[in-house]
Tab-separated table of C-alpha atoms in Angstrom:
chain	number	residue	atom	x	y	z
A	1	UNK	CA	5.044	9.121	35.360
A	2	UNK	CA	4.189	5.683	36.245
A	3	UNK	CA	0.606	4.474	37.086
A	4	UNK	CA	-0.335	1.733	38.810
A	5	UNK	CA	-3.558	0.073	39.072
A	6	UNK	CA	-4.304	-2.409	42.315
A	7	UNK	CA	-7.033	-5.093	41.795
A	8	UNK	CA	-8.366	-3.997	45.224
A	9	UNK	CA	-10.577	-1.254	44.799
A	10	UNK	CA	-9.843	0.479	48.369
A	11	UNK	CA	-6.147	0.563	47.119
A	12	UNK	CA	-7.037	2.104	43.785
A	13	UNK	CA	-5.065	5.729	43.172
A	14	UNK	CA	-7.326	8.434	42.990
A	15	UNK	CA	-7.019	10.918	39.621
A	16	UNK	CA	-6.129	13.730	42.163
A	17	UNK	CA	-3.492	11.301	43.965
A	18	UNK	CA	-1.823	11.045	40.668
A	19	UNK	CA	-1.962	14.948	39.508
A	20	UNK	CA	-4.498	14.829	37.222
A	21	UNK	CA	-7.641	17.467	37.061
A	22	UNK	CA	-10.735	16.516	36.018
A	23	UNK	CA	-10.737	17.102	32.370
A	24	UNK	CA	-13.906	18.957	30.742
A	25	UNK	CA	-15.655	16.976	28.264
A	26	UNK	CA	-13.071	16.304	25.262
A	27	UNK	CA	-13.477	14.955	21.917
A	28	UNK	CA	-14.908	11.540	21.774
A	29	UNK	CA	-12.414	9.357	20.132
A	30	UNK	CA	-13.536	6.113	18.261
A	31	UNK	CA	-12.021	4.017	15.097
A	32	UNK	CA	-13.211	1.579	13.125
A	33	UNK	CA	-12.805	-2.414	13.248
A	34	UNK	CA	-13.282	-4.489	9.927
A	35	UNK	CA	-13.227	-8.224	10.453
A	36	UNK	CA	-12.238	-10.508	7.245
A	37	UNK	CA	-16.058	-11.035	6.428
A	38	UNK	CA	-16.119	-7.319	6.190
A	39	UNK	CA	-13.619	-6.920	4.522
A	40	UNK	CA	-14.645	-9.143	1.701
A	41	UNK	CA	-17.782	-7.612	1.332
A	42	UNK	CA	-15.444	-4.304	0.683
A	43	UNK	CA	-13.626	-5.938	-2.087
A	44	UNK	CA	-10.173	-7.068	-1.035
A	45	UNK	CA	-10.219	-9.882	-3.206
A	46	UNK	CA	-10.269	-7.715	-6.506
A	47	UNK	CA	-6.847	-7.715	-7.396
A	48	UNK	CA	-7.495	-5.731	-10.498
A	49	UNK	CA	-8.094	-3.177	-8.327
A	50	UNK	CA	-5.487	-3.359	-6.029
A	51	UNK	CA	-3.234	-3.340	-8.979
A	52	UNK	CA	-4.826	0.189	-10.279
A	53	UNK	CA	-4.346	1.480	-6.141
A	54	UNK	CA	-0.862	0.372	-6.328
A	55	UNK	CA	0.051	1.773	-9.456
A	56	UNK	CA	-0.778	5.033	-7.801
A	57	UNK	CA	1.141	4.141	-5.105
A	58	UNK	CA	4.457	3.304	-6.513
A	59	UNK	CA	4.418	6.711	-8.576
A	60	UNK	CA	4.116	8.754	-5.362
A	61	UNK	CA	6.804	6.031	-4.555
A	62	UNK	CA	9.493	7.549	-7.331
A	63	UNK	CA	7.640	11.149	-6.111
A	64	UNK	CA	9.309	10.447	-2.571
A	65	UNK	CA	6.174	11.397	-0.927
A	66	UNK	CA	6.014	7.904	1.268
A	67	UNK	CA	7.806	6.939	4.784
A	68	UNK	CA	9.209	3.612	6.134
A	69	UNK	CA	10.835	2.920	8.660
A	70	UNK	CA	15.254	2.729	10.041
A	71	UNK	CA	17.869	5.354	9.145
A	72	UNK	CA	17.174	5.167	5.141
A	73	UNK	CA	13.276	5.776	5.657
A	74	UNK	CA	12.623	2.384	3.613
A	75	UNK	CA	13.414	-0.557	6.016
A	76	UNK	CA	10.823	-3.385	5.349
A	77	UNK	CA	10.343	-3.033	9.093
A	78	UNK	CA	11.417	-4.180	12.516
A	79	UNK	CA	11.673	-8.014	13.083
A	80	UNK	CA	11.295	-9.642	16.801
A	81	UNK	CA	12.693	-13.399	16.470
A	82	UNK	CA	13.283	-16.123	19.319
A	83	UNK	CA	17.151	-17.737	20.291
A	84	UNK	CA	17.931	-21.167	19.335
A	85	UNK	CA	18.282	-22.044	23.201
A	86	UNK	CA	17.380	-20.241	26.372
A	87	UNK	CA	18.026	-21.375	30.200
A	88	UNK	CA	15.076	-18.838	30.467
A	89	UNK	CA	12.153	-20.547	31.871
A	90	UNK	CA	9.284	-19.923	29.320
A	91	UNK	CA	11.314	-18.496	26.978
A	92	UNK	CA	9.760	-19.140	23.130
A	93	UNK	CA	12.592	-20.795	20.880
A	94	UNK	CA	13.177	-20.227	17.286
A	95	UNK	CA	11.161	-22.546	14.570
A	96	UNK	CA	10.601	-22.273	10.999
A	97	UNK	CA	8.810	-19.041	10.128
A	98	UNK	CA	8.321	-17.902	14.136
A	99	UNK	CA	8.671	-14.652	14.322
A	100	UNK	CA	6.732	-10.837	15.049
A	101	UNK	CA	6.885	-8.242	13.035
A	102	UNK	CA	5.959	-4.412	12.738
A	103	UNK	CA	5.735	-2.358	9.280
A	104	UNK	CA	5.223	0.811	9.732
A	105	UNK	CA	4.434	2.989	6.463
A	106	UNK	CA	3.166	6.632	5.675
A	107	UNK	CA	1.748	7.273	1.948
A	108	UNK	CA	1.230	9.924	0.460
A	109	UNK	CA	-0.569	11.689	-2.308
A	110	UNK	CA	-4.710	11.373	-1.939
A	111	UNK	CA	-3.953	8.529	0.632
A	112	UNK	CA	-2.184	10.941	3.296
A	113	UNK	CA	-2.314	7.990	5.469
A	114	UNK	CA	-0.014	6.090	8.543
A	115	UNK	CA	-0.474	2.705	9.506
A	116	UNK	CA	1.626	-0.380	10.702
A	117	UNK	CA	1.104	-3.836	10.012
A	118	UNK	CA	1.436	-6.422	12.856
A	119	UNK	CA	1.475	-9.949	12.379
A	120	UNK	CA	2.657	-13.082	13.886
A	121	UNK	CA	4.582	-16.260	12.130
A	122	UNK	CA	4.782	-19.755	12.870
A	123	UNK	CA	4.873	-22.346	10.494
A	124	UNK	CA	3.101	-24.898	13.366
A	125	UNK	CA	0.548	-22.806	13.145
A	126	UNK	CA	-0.864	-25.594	10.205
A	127	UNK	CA	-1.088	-28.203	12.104
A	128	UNK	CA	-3.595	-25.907	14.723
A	129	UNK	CA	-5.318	-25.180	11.405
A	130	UNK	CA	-4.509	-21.592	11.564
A	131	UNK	CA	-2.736	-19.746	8.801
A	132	UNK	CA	1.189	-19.431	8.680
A	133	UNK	CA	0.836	-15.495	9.520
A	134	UNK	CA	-1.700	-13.544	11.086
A	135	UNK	CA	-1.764	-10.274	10.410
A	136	UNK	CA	-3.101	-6.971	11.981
A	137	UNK	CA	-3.612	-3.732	9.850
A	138	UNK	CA	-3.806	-0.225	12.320
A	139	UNK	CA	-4.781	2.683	10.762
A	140	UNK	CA	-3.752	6.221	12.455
A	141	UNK	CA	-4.650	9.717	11.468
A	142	UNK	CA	-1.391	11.531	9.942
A	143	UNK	CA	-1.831	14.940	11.840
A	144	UNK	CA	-2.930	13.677	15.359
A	145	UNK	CA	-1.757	10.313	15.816
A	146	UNK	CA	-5.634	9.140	16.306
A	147	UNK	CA	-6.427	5.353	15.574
A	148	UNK	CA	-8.832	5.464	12.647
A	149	UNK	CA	-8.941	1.552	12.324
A	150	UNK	CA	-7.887	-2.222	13.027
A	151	UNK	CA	-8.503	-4.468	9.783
A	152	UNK	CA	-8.007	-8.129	9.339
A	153	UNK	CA	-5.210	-8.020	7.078
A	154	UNK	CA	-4.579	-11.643	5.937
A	155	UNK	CA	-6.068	-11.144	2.675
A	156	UNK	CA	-4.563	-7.117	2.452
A	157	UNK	CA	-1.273	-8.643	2.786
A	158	UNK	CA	-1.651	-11.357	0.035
A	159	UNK	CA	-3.890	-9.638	-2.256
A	160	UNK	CA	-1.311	-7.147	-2.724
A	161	UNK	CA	1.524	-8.893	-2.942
A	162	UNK	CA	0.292	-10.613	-5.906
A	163	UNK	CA	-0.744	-7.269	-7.009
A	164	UNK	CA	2.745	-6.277	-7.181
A	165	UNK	CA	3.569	-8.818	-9.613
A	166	UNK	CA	0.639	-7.283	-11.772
A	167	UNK	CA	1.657	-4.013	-11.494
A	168	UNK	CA	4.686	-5.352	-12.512
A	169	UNK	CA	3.468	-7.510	-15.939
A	170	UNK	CA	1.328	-4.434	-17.034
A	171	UNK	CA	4.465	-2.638	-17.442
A	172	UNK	CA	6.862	-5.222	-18.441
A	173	UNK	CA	5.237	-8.331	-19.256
A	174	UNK	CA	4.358	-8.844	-23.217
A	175	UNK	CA	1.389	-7.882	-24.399
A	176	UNK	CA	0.880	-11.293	-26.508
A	177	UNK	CA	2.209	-13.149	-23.241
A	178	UNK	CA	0.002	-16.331	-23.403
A	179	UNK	CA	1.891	-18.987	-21.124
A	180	UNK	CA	2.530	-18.441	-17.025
A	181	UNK	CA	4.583	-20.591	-14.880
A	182	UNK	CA	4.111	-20.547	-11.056
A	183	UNK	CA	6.492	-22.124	-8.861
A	184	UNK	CA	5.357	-22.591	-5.846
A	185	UNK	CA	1.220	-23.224	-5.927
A	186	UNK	CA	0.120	-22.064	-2.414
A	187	UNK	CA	-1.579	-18.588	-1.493
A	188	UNK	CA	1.043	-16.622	-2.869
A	189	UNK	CA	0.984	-18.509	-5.965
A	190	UNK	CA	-3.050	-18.328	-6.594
A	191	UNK	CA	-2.778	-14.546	-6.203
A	192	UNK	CA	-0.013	-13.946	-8.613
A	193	UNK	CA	-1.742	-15.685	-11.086
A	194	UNK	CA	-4.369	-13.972	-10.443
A	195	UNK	CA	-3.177	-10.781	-10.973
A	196	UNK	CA	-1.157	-11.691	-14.327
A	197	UNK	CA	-4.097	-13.196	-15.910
A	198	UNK	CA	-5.913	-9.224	-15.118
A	199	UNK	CA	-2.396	-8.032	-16.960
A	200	UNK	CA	-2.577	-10.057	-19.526
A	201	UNK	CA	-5.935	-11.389	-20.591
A	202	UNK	CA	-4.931	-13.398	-23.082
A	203	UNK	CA	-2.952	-15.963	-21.104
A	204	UNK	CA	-4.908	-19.416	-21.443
A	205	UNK	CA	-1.851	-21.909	-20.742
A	206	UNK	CA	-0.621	-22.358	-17.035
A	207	UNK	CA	2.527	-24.348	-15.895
A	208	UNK	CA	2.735	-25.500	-12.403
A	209	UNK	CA	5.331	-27.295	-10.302
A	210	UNK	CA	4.906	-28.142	-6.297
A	211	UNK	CA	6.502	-29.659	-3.946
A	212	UNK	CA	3.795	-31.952	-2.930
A	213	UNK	CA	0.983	-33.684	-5.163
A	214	UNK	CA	-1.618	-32.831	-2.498
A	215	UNK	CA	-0.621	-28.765	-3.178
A	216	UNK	CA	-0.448	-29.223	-7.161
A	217	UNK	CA	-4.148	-30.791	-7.706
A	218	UNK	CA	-5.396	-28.474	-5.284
A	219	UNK	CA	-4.021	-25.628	-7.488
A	220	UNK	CA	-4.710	-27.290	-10.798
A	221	UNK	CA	-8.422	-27.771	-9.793
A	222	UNK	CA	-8.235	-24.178	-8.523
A	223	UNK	CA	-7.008	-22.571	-11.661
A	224	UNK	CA	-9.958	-25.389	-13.745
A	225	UNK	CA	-12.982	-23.790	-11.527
A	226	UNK	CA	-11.764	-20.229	-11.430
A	227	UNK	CA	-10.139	-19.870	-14.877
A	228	UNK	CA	-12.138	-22.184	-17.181
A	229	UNK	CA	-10.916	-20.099	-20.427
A	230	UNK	CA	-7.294	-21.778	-19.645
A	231	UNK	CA	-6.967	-24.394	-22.047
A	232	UNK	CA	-3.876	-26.181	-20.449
A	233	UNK	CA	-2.737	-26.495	-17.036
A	234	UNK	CA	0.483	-28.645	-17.491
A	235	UNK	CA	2.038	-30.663	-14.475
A	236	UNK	CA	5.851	-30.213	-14.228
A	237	UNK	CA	8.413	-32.354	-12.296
A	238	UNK	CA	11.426	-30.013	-12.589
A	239	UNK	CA	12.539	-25.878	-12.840
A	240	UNK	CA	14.017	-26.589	-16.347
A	241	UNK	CA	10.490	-28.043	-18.231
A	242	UNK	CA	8.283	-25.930	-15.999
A	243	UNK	CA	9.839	-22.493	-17.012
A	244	UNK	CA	10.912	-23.454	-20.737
A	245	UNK	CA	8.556	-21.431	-23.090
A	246	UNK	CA	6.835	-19.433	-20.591
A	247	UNK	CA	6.045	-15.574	-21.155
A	248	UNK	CA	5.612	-15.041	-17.433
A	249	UNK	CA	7.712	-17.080	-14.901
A	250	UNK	CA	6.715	-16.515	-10.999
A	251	UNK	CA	8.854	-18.410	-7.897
A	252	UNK	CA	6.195	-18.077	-4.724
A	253	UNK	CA	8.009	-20.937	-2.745
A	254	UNK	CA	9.620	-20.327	0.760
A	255	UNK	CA	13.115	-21.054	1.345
A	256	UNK	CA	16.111	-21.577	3.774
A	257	UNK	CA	19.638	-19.822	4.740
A	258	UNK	CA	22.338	-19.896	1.832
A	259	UNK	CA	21.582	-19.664	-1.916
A	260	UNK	CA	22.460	-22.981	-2.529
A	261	UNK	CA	19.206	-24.172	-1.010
A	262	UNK	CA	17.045	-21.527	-3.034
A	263	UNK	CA	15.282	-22.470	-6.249
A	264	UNK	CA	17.609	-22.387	-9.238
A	265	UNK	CA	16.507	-20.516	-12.627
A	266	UNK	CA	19.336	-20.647	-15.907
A	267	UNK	CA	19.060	-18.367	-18.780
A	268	UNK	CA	19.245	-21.196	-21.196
A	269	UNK	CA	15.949	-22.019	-20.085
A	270	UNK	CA	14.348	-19.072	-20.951
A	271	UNK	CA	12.360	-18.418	-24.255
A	272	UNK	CA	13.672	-14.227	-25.455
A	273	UNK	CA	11.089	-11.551	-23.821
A	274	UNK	CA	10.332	-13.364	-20.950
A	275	UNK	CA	8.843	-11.206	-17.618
A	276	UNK	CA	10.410	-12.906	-14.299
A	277	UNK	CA	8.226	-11.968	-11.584
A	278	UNK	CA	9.944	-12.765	-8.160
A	279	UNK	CA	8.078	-12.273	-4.463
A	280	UNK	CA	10.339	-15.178	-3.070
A	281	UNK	CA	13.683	-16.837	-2.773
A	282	UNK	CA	15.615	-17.359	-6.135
A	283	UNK	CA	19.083	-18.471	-7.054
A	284	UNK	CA	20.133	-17.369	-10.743
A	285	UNK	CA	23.065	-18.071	-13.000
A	286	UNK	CA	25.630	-15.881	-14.325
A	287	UNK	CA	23.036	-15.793	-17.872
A	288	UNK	CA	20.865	-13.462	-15.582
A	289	UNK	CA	23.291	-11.437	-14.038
A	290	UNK	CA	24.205	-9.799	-17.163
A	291	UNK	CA	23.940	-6.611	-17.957
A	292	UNK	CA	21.443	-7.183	-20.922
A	293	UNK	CA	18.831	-8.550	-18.507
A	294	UNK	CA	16.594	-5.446	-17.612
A	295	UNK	CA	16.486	-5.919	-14.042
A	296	UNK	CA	13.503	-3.820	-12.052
A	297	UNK	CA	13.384	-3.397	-8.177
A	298	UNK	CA	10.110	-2.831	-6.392
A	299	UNK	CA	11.883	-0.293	-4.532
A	300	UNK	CA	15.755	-0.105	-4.501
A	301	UNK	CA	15.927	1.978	-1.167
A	302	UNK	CA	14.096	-1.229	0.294
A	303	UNK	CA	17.472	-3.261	-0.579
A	304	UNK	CA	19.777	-0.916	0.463
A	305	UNK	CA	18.077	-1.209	3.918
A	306	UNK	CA	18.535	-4.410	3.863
A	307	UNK	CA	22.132	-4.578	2.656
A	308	UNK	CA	22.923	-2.317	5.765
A	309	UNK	CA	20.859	-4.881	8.170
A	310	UNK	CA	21.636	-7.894	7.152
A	311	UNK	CA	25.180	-9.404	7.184
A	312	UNK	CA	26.869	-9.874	3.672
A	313	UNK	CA	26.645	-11.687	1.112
A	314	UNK	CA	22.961	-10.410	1.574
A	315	UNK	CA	21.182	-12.981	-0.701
A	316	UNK	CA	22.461	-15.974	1.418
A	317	UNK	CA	20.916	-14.835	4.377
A	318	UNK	CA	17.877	-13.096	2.569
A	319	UNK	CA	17.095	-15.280	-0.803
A	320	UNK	CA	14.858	-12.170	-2.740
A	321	UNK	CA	16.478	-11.646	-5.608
A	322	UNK	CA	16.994	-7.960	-5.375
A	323	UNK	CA	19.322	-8.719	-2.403
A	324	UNK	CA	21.699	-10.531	-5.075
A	325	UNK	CA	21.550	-7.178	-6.921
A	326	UNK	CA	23.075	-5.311	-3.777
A	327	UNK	CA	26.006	-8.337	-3.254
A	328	UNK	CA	26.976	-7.656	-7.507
A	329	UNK	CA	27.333	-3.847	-6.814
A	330	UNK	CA	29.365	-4.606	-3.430
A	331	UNK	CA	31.794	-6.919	-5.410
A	332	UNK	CA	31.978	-4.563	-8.619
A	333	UNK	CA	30.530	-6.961	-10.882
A	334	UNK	CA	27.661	-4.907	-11.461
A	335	UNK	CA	26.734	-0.825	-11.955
A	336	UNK	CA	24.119	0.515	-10.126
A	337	UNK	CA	22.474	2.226	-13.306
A	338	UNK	CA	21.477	-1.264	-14.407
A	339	UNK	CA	18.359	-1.065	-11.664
A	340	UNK	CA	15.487	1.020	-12.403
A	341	UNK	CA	12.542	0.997	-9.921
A	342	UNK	CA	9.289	-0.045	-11.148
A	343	UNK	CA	7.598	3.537	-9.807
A	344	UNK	CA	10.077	5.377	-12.303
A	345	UNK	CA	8.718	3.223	-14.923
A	346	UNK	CA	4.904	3.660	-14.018
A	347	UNK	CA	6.015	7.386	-14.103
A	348	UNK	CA	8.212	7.030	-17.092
A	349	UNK	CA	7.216	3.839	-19.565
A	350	UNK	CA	10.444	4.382	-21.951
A	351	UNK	CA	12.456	3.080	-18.860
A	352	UNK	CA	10.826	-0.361	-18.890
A	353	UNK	CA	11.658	-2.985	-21.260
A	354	UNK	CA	13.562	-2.032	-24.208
A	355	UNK	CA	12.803	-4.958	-27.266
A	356	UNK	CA	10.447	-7.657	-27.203
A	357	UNK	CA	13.233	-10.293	-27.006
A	358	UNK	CA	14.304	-8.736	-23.632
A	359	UNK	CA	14.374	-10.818	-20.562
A	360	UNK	CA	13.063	-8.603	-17.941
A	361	UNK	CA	14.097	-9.905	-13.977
A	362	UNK	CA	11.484	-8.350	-11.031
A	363	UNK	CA	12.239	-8.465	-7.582
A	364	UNK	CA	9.698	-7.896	-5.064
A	365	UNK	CA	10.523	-7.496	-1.402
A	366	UNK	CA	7.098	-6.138	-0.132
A	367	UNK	CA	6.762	-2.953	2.147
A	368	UNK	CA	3.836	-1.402	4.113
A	369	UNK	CA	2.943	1.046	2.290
A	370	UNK	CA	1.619	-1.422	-0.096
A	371	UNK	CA	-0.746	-2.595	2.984
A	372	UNK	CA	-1.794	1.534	3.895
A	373	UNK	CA	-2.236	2.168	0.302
A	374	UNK	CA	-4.425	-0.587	-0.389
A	375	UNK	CA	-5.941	-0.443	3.356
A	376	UNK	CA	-6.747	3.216	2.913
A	377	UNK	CA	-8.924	2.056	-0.390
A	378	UNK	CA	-10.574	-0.079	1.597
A	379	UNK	CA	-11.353	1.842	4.748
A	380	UNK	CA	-12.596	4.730	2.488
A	381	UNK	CA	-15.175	2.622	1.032
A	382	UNK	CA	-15.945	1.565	4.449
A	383	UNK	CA	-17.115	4.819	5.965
A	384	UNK	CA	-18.763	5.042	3.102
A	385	UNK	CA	-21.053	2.045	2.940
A	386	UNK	CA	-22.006	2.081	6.427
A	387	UNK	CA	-18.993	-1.158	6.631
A	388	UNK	CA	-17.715	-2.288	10.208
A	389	UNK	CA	-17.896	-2.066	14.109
A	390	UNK	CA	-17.456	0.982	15.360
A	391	UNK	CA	-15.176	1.126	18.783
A	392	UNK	CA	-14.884	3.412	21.375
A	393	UNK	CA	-11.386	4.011	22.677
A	394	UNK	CA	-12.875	7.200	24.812
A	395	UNK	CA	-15.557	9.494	25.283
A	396	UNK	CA	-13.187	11.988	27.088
A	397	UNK	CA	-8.878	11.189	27.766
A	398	UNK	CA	-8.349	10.871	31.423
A	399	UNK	CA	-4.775	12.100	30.559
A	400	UNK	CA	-4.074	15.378	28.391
């Protein structure tokens, strides 16, 4: 049925016109909106705790008690991107990091909890002093469908991404790991240090290496004001000095199309035992392909997605690392029994990293149910504290 509403009231369609009987009064129907000032005041910047949410979350993960999206049930989500050229009048054209996307996620466990996050990407968007991305967190009741709440979701999204990465260190990271190394100092950057500094307390030395000077001093007096027990916060110029000796290595840069254009990392750079933590685009050597490199996925149904929806080889048009992982196993050079997801080893520690001299390789792709898991924390404490605008959406449906 198709309803259409004329500007003129005299032309307006009547309920009755339509079919519809009056409805007796229903259940009001309302949901919750938290703004970013809200959520602040609810704690989205405590990354400690994000990590502790999501450590939950990625053992219902290995449980199987989570949904994503496409025919596997883990598709990062559904991408809506812009042609190159259009005889379209009006029609938006691609540009670097435009695009809309949707991630739908259900978790599981205490969270019981469906949501999508929206955002929009545009790497213009700087220059109108707006962030990159701007994202959108919805809420929805599992059993009826009900919206429970929109959340500003900026700060979800990059909290828990670096979250990830702690997650990941708390597992697999040494415990005497002292020295981190963050390629790449922009949001992503800030938050992943962040989070390995709550794994690993006793990390006082940081390495850094940018792409601009403007970015590096801005993270360097960052990591001075926030951090002031790091003793050292060491400039570098190139991959091979700014990764050599590190205990935790971390590439949060953006990158291109085709692996030759993605930031290198060799073996022979590496000291023994260290924990590569990788949210971004990464090209590695044949050092780090073999099969003595423990190599963890965030989720290795989240790959195989993307193996099926992205042409091959995967990593060229999709530089995470993981995606590499999927191109090895297509080719036969590597078996699948060398991945172990990081939920089996919250559930199951023995599957982690195996000697201290052990160079462990993380791949993080990101998924929704990070953002539901960690939004569902946050809403919760919401309706508790009294937190946020409450919205009607009706008092009763016109349609049943």
């Amino acid at each position: 049925m198709t309803i259409i509403t004329h500007t003129t009231p005299t032309a307006r369609l009547s309920l009755s016109a339509l079919g519809v009987a009056p409805q007796s009064p229903g259940p009001r129907l309302q949901m919750l909106y938290l703004d970013e000032p809200a959520m602040v005041d609810l704690g989205v910047t405590d990354i400690a705790d994000c990590m502790d949410v999501l450590t939950e979350m990625f053992s219902l993960l290995d449980r199987g008690d989570y949904r994503m999206t496409g025919p596997n049930v883990n598709s990062h989500g559904a991408m809506l991107t812009f042609p190159e050229t259009s005889d379209i009048p009006g029609m938006p054209l691609s540009g670097d990091d435009r695009r809309f996307m949707a991630m739908p996620a259900y978790v599981g466990g205490r969270f019981h909890m469906t949501g999508v996050k929206w955002y929009g990407s545009n790497i213009d968007n700087r220059r109108r002093g707006l962030p990159r991305s701007i994202h959108l967190l919805v809420l929805n009741d599992t059993e009826s469908g009900a919206p429970l709440a929109v959340m500003s979701a900026n700060l979800i999204s990059a909290i828990r991404t670096g979250a990830v990465g702690g997650v990941g260190a708390r597992a697999l990271a040494r415990e005497d790991a002292t020295t981190v190394t963050i390629v790449g100092p922009g949001v992503m950057g800030r938050t992943a240090l962040e989070a390995f500094i709550a794994a690993r307390p006793g990390i006082d030395t940081v390495r850094v290496k940018g792409r601009s000077r403007g970015s590096v001093d801005a993270f360097v007096e960052y990591v001075r004001t926030r951090h002031p027990q790091i003793s050292d916060v060491i400039v570098c110029d190139d991959y091979e000095s700014a990764v050599a000796g590190a205990d935790i290595v971390s590439y949060c840069t953006t990158g291109g199309v085709g692996a030759d254009t993605f930031p290198p990392l060799r073996r022979e750079w590496l000291k023994p035992g260290a924990f590569l933590s990788m949210p971004s685009y990464l090209a590695i050597d044949e050092g780090l392909e073999r099969q003595d490199v423990r190599k963890v996925l965030d989720n290795r149904g989240l790959y195989e997605a993307w193996a099926e929806e992205i042409p091959a080889p995967h990593h060229d048009n999709l530089g995470i690392i993981g995606c590499r992982f999927m191109d090895l196993i297509e080719q036969g050079r590597m078996d699948p029994a060398e991945l172990v997801d990081l939920g089996a080893i919250v559930n199951d520690p023995s599957l982690g990293r195996r000697s201290d001299d052990e160079i462990v390789l993380f791949s993080i792709g990101g998924m929704p149910v990070e953002d539901v898991a960690w939004g569902t924390e946050l809403y919760r404490r919401a309706i508790e504290q009294g937190v946020g605008e409450t919205l009607r959406l009706w008092d009763t449906p016109v349609l049943v």
